[in-house]
Structure formats: structure tokens, C-alpha cells
mmCIF file of C-alpha atoms and ligand atoms in Angstrom:
data_model
loop_
_atom_site.group_PDB
_atom_site.id
_atom_site.type_symbol
_atom_site.label_atom_id
_atom_site.label_comp_id
_atom_site.label_asym_id
_atom_site.label_seq_id
_atom_site.Cartn_x
_atom_site.Cartn_y
_atom_site.Cartn_z
ATOM 1 C CA MET A 221 -44.177 45.294 65.229
ATOM 2 C CA GLN A 222 -41.655 48.496 64.711
ATOM 3 C CA GLY A 223 -39.208 50.304 66.810
ATOM 4 C CA ASP A 224 -37.952 48.454 70.219
ATOM 5 C CA ALA A 225 -40.855 45.314 69.891
ATOM 6 C CA LEU A 226 -39.286 44.780 66.523
ATOM 7 C CA GLY A 227 -35.651 45.072 67.181
ATOM 8 C CA GLU A 228 -36.484 42.668 69.823
ATOM 9 C CA LEU A 229 -37.243 39.676 67.988
ATOM 10 C CA VAL A 230 -34.754 40.618 65.450
ATOM 11 C CA ASP A 231 -32.025 40.404 68.413
ATOM 12 C CA ARG A 232 -33.447 37.393 69.559
ATOM 13 C CA VAL A 233 -33.764 35.231 66.887
ATOM 14 C CA ALA A 234 -29.961 36.192 65.629
ATOM 15 C CA GLU A 235 -28.781 35.190 69.483
ATOM 16 C CA LYS A 236 -30.061 32.368 69.312
ATOM 17 C CA SER A 237 -28.741 31.801 65.497
ATOM 18 C CA LYS A 238 -25.496 31.716 66.871
ATOM 19 C CA GLN A 239 -26.808 27.997 68.472
ATOM 20 C CA THR A 240 -28.927 27.423 66.081
ATOM 21 C CA PRO A 241 -28.378 28.635 62.265
ATOM 22 C CA PHE A 242 -31.396 27.178 61.143
ATOM 23 C CA GLY A 243 -33.949 27.834 63.414
ATOM 24 C CA ASP A 244 -36.257 26.112 65.770
ATOM 25 C CA GLY A 245 -37.706 23.155 63.595
ATOM 26 C CA PRO A 246 -39.927 24.317 60.762
ATOM 27 C CA GLU A 247 -43.221 24.580 61.653
ATOM 28 C CA TYR A 248 -44.384 23.641 58.519
ATOM 29 C CA GLU A 249 -42.214 21.791 55.077
ATOM 30 C CA ILE A 250 -42.387 25.043 53.398
ATOM 31 C CA TYR A 251 -41.445 23.059 50.255
ATOM 32 C CA PRO A 252 -42.538 18.681 49.667
ATOM 33 C CA ALA A 253 -39.268 17.187 50.573
ATOM 34 C CA GLU A 254 -39.463 15.923 46.840
ATOM 35 C CA LEU A 255 -40.492 18.738 44.220
ATOM 36 C CA SER A 256 -41.509 17.237 40.704
ATOM 37 C CA GLU A 257 -40.993 19.021 38.317
ATOM 38 C CA PRO A 258 -42.041 21.369 36.723
ATOM 39 C CA TYR A 259 -41.980 23.006 39.834
ATOM 40 C CA PHE A 260 -38.589 22.194 41.393
ATOM 41 C CA SER A 261 -37.058 23.658 38.207
ATOM 42 C CA ARG A 262 -39.184 27.108 38.260
ATOM 43 C CA ARG A 263 -38.000 26.976 42.053
ATOM 44 C CA ALA A 264 -34.276 26.591 41.169
ATOM 45 C CA GLU A 265 -34.804 29.373 38.495
ATOM 46 C CA VAL A 266 -35.792 31.980 41.364
ATOM 47 C CA GLY A 267 -32.912 31.200 43.398
ATOM 48 C CA TYR A 268 -30.201 31.207 40.781
ATOM 49 C CA GLY A 269 -31.570 34.758 39.468
ATOM 50 C CA MET A 270 -31.770 36.329 42.906
ATOM 51 C CA TYR A 271 -28.058 34.920 44.035
ATOM 52 C CA SER A 272 -26.924 35.658 40.688
ATOM 53 C CA LEU A 273 -27.815 39.354 40.871
ATOM 54 C CA LEU A 274 -26.303 39.132 43.984
ATOM 55 C CA GLY A 275 -22.878 38.167 42.753
ATOM 56 C CA ILE A 276 -22.971 35.188 45.260
ATOM 57 C CA ASP A 277 -22.096 31.459 44.025
ATOM 58 C CA ARG A 278 -23.823 28.652 44.128
ATOM 59 C CA ASP A 279 -21.087 26.769 46.650
ATOM 60 C CA ASP A 280 -20.544 29.796 48.772
ATOM 61 C CA ALA A 281 -22.099 28.639 51.770
ATOM 62 C CA ALA A 282 -21.485 31.636 53.981
ATOM 63 C CA ALA A 283 -22.872 34.467 51.830
ATOM 64 C CA ARG A 284 -25.958 32.257 50.800
ATOM 65 C CA GLY A 285 -26.323 32.544 55.181
ATOM 66 C CA ALA A 286 -26.061 35.979 55.379
ATOM 67 C CA GLN A 287 -28.382 36.397 52.507
ATOM 68 C CA MET A 288 -30.691 34.394 54.254
ATOM 69 C CA ALA A 289 -30.200 36.088 57.470
ATOM 70 C CA LYS A 290 -31.382 39.300 56.157
ATOM 71 C CA ASN A 291 -34.572 37.612 56.362
ATOM 72 C CA PHE A 292 -34.590 37.936 60.165
ATOM 73 C CA ARG A 293 -34.115 41.610 59.940
ATOM 74 C CA PHE A 294 -36.829 41.991 57.603
ATOM 75 C CA PHE A 295 -34.092 43.051 55.142
ATOM 76 C CA GLY A 296 -33.946 46.560 57.265
ATOM 77 C CA ALA A 297 -38.072 47.194 57.053
ATOM 78 C CA PRO A 298 -39.420 49.353 59.854
ATOM 79 C CA VAL A 299 -41.978 47.611 60.321
ATOM 80 C CA GLY A 300 -42.814 43.855 60.440
ATOM 81 C CA MET A 301 -45.469 41.627 60.171
ATOM 82 C CA ILE A 302 -46.106 38.313 61.794
ATOM 83 C CA LEU A 303 -49.231 35.737 60.699
ATOM 84 C CA THR A 304 -50.527 32.970 62.372
ATOM 85 C CA ILE A 305 -53.320 30.791 61.770
ATOM 86 C CA ASP A 306 -54.538 28.527 64.583
ATOM 87 C CA LYS A 307 -52.545 24.987 64.423
ATOM 88 C CA GLN A 308 -56.042 23.061 63.821
ATOM 89 C CA MET A 309 -56.236 24.411 60.621
ATOM 90 C CA GLY A 310 -55.787 22.474 57.146
ATOM 91 C CA ALA A 311 -55.280 23.645 53.341
ATOM 92 C CA PRO A 312 -58.483 25.231 53.040
ATOM 93 C CA GLN A 313 -57.631 27.851 55.657
ATOM 94 C CA PHE A 314 -54.665 27.996 54.820
ATOM 95 C CA SER A 315 -55.770 28.975 51.133
ATOM 96 C CA ASP A 316 -57.746 31.510 53.297
ATOM 97 C CA LEU A 317 -54.621 33.406 55.009
ATOM 98 C CA GLY A 318 -52.936 33.872 51.876
ATOM 99 C CA LEU A 319 -55.701 35.732 50.472
ATOM 100 C CA PHE A 320 -55.645 37.490 53.733
ATOM 101 C CA LEU A 321 -52.031 38.065 53.241
ATOM 102 C CA GLY A 322 -51.828 39.016 49.896
ATOM 103 C CA ASN A 323 -54.806 41.689 50.189
ATOM 104 C CA ILE A 324 -52.453 43.389 53.035
ATOM 105 C CA MET A 325 -49.478 43.174 50.423
ATOM 106 C CA LEU A 326 -52.386 45.047 47.658
ATOM 107 C CA LEU A 327 -53.394 47.676 50.126
ATOM 108 C CA ALA A 328 -49.856 48.567 51.505
ATOM 109 C CA ARG A 329 -49.688 49.133 47.145
ATOM 110 C CA GLU A 330 -52.197 51.396 47.742
ATOM 111 C CA LYS A 331 -50.661 53.562 50.465
ATOM 112 C CA GLY A 332 -47.561 53.385 48.695
ATOM 113 C CA LEU A 333 -45.713 50.802 50.680
ATOM 114 C CA HIS A 334 -44.031 47.903 49.579
ATOM 115 C CA THR A 335 -44.062 44.278 51.166
ATOM 116 C CA CYS A 336 -41.834 41.212 51.134
ATOM 117 C CA PRO A 337 -43.729 38.296 52.176
ATOM 118 C CA GLN A 338 -41.673 35.663 54.174
ATOM 119 C CA GLU A 339 -42.171 32.326 55.068
ATOM 120 C CA ALA A 340 -38.645 31.802 56.199
ATOM 121 C CA TRP A 341 -40.225 33.110 59.711
ATOM 122 C CA SER A 342 -41.041 29.662 60.128
ATOM 123 C CA LEU A 343 -38.535 27.968 61.142
ATOM 124 C CA TRP A 344 -38.229 30.548 63.887
ATOM 125 C CA GLY A 345 -41.964 29.488 65.515
ATOM 126 C CA ARG A 346 -40.610 28.974 68.962
ATOM 127 C CA THR A 347 -39.264 31.826 69.552
ATOM 128 C CA ILE A 348 -41.322 33.917 67.926
ATOM 129 C CA ARG A 349 -44.498 32.904 70.325
ATOM 130 C CA GLU A 350 -41.823 33.441 73.204
ATOM 131 C CA VAL A 351 -41.444 36.929 72.338
ATOM 132 C CA LEU A 352 -44.920 37.637 71.169
ATOM 133 C CA ASP A 353 -45.980 35.854 74.053
ATOM 134 C CA LEU A 354 -48.282 33.749 71.701
ATOM 135 C CA PRO A 355 -50.724 31.064 72.816
ATOM 136 C CA GLU A 356 -48.940 27.936 71.634
ATOM 137 C CA ASN A 357 -51.822 26.862 69.201
ATOM 138 C CA GLU A 358 -50.577 29.751 67.037
ATOM 139 C CA LEU A 359 -48.294 28.527 64.313
ATOM 140 C CA VAL A 360 -46.011 31.150 62.091
ATOM 141 C CA PHE A 361 -47.510 30.794 59.035
ATOM 142 C CA CYS A 362 -44.656 33.751 57.699
ATOM 143 C CA GLY A 363 -43.352 37.558 58.188
ATOM 144 C CA VAL A 364 -44.141 40.195 56.283
ATOM 145 C CA ALA A 365 -41.651 43.445 55.604
ATOM 146 C CA VAL A 366 -43.209 46.369 54.958
ATOM 147 C CA GLY A 367 -41.521 49.706 54.256
ATOM 148 C CA HIS A 368 -40.524 51.342 51.316
ATOM 149 C CA ALA A 369 -38.149 48.936 48.902
ATOM 150 C CA SER A 370 -34.355 50.008 48.070
ATOM 151 C CA VAL A 371 -35.129 50.974 44.152
ATOM 152 C CA ASP A 372 -31.744 50.806 43.062
ATOM 153 C CA ALA A 373 -31.018 47.592 45.242
ATOM 154 C CA PRO A 374 -29.448 44.568 43.048
ATOM 155 C CA ILE A 375 -31.983 41.738 44.689
ATOM 156 C CA ASN A 376 -34.690 44.306 43.753
ATOM 157 C CA ARG A 377 -33.617 44.294 39.431
ATOM 158 C CA LEU A 378 -35.150 40.815 40.255
ATOM 159 C CA ARG A 379 -37.838 39.834 37.884
ATOM 160 C CA THR A 380 -39.327 36.158 37.753
ATOM 161 C CA SER A 381 -40.566 34.738 34.387
ATOM 162 C CA ARG A 382 -44.028 33.022 33.981
ATOM 163 C CA ALA A 383 -45.304 30.235 32.877
ATOM 164 C CA ALA A 384 -46.682 30.436 29.422
ATOM 165 C CA LEU A 385 -50.787 30.605 29.810
ATOM 166 C CA ASP A 386 -51.654 27.454 28.073
ATOM 167 C CA GLU A 387 -48.756 25.516 30.957
ATOM 168 C CA VAL A 388 -51.069 26.876 33.943
ATOM 169 C CA ALA A 389 -54.309 26.725 33.004
ATOM 170 C CA ASP A 390 -56.503 23.607 30.414
ATOM 171 C CA PHE A 391 -59.849 25.739 29.464
ATOM 172 C CA ARG A 392 -62.288 23.097 28.512
ATOM 173 C CA GLY A 393 -66.165 24.258 26.737
ATOM 174 C CA PHE A 394 -64.636 27.557 24.672
HETATM 175 C C1 FMN B 595 -45.955 33.370 50.779
HETATM 176 C C2 FMN B 595 -44.718 33.735 50.407
HETATM 177 C C3 FMN B 595 -43.353 33.750 51.222
HETATM 178 C C4 FMN B 595 -42.090 33.923 50.984
HETATM 179 N N1 FMN B 595 -40.935 33.949 51.352
HETATM 180 C C5 FMN B 595 -39.796 34.518 51.286
HETATM 181 C C6 FMN B 595 -38.784 34.023 52.212
HETATM 182 O O1 FMN B 595 -39.010 33.818 53.067
HETATM 183 N N2 FMN B 595 -37.695 34.720 52.113
HETATM 184 C C7 FMN B 595 -37.749 36.242 50.803
HETATM 185 O O2 FMN B 595 -36.533 36.495 50.440
HETATM 186 N N3 FMN B 595 -38.614 35.674 49.629
HETATM 187 C C8 FMN B 595 -39.622 35.207 50.042
HETATM 188 N N4 FMN B 595 -40.584 35.209 48.667
HETATM 189 C C9 FMN B 595 -40.430 35.847 47.982
HETATM 190 C C10 FMN B 595 -40.179 35.068 46.874
HETATM 191 O O3 FMN B 595 -39.136 34.145 46.635
HETATM 192 C C11 FMN B 595 -40.456 35.534 45.693
HETATM 193 O O4 FMN B 595 -38.802 36.871 45.246
HETATM 194 C C12 FMN B 595 -40.919 37.092 45.213
HETATM 195 O O5 FMN B 595 -42.075 36.185 45.269
HETATM 196 C C13 FMN B 595 -40.514 37.228 43.669
HETATM 197 O O6 FMN B 595 -41.457 36.609 42.313
HETATM 198 P P1 FMN B 595 -42.602 36.650 42.122
HETATM 199 O O7 FMN B 595 -42.810 37.975 41.437
HETATM 200 O O8 FMN B 595 -42.712 35.725 41.213
HETATM 201 O O9 FMN B 595 -43.501 36.544 43.318
HETATM 202 C C14 FMN B 595 -42.062 34.920 49.848
HETATM 203 C C15 FMN B 595 -42.424 35.108 48.429
HETATM 204 C C16 FMN B 595 -44.219 34.841 49.384
HETATM 205 C C17 FMN B 595 -45.804 34.536 48.006
#
């Protein structure tokens, strides 16, 4: 989507969020409710790093909400994509979709473009199906903002840490 089509979705979500700020109800569980370690801490570290760079206090719900709302304008990108998957599909096919997403992101870089994958869009599945006239069986997995990153924006200074290799891989038989 771009131009008026993108504007229509963004405007509809902005309008609806006055009544239902947290969306239509999740399409799927973005994170497990009881996220265990080490995942919980890793997730918190990314959130802390991002909000610190933006100067947003942990308890400042209004500022956090405003930052979250930027998702639903594709962070100002001129092009927005919505990735959907048939609702009958399970974990193996979600993994295929992740590969597809990753390849879109790499191909965009090859063309000099930047992307931001956005699972946040899955909070607005029903509205997206309405606006884009999608069949009911299409589950909204994520959005993707496509454009040129504002390299000077503080948020784009975020560099997430990486776990040590021996934390994520176990080489046997070497
Ligand atoms: C599948 C996927 C979905 C994401 N969804 C969102 C999102 O909805 N909103 C957001 O601000 N960032 C989103 N992110 C970006 C991450 O929060 C993180 O900032 C980004 O991936 C950079 O960290 P990394 O270099 O460790 O990947 C998403 C990333 C991925 C891979």
C-alpha cells in the first residue's frame, strides 16, 4: 500500500483507536503470557534500550502509548505491507512466512531501502481485513514499513546485544 490506500488504513485505525486503543484483539499471542528466562530478560533489554534512547520513562504510559501508536502510521514510511497467512496454518508455515519476511527485508536492503517488520499490526486484524477486503480466513501476521530510515533519529541508534554463541548453539561431535 501507498498513498491514499495506505492513508485509508492508517486513518481507520487512528479513528478506531479512540474507542479501542489496544486494537481489535490479538490475532495470535505475540509473546507467551509466561515468558521464561532468558527470553524475558532479553525482551526487556530491547524495550528498555528503545525507551531510554527516546527519553521515555518506564512509568510514562502516555509517552509509551504515543510511541506505540507510531506503529500504526508505519513510522511515517511511504509504503506499508501487510503479511497474512491462512488461519489453518501452524508453526511450520509461520516459519516459512518468517523466511519470506526475511527475504523481503534483505531484498529491500539490496535496493537501498530500509524496512521495519511490525507484529504490532496483528492487533488490528479485523480492521485490516475490512479495509483491505481480505477473506476472513486470512490471519494478519505483521506489517512491514518500507522506505528510507531517518538515520539521525535517536531510535535508529538502537543496537541490540547478541547472546554469546555458546548460549544459542550447542555444537556436538566437533
Ligand atoms: C518479526 C518482527 C516483528 C517486529 N515487530 C515490531 C513492532 O511491531 N514494532 C516495533 O517497533 N518493532 C518491531 N520489531 C523490531 C524489534 O523490536 C527490534 O527493534 C528490531 O528487530 C531490531 O533489533 P534486532 O537487530 O535485534 O532485530 C519487530 C521485529 C521482528 C523481527
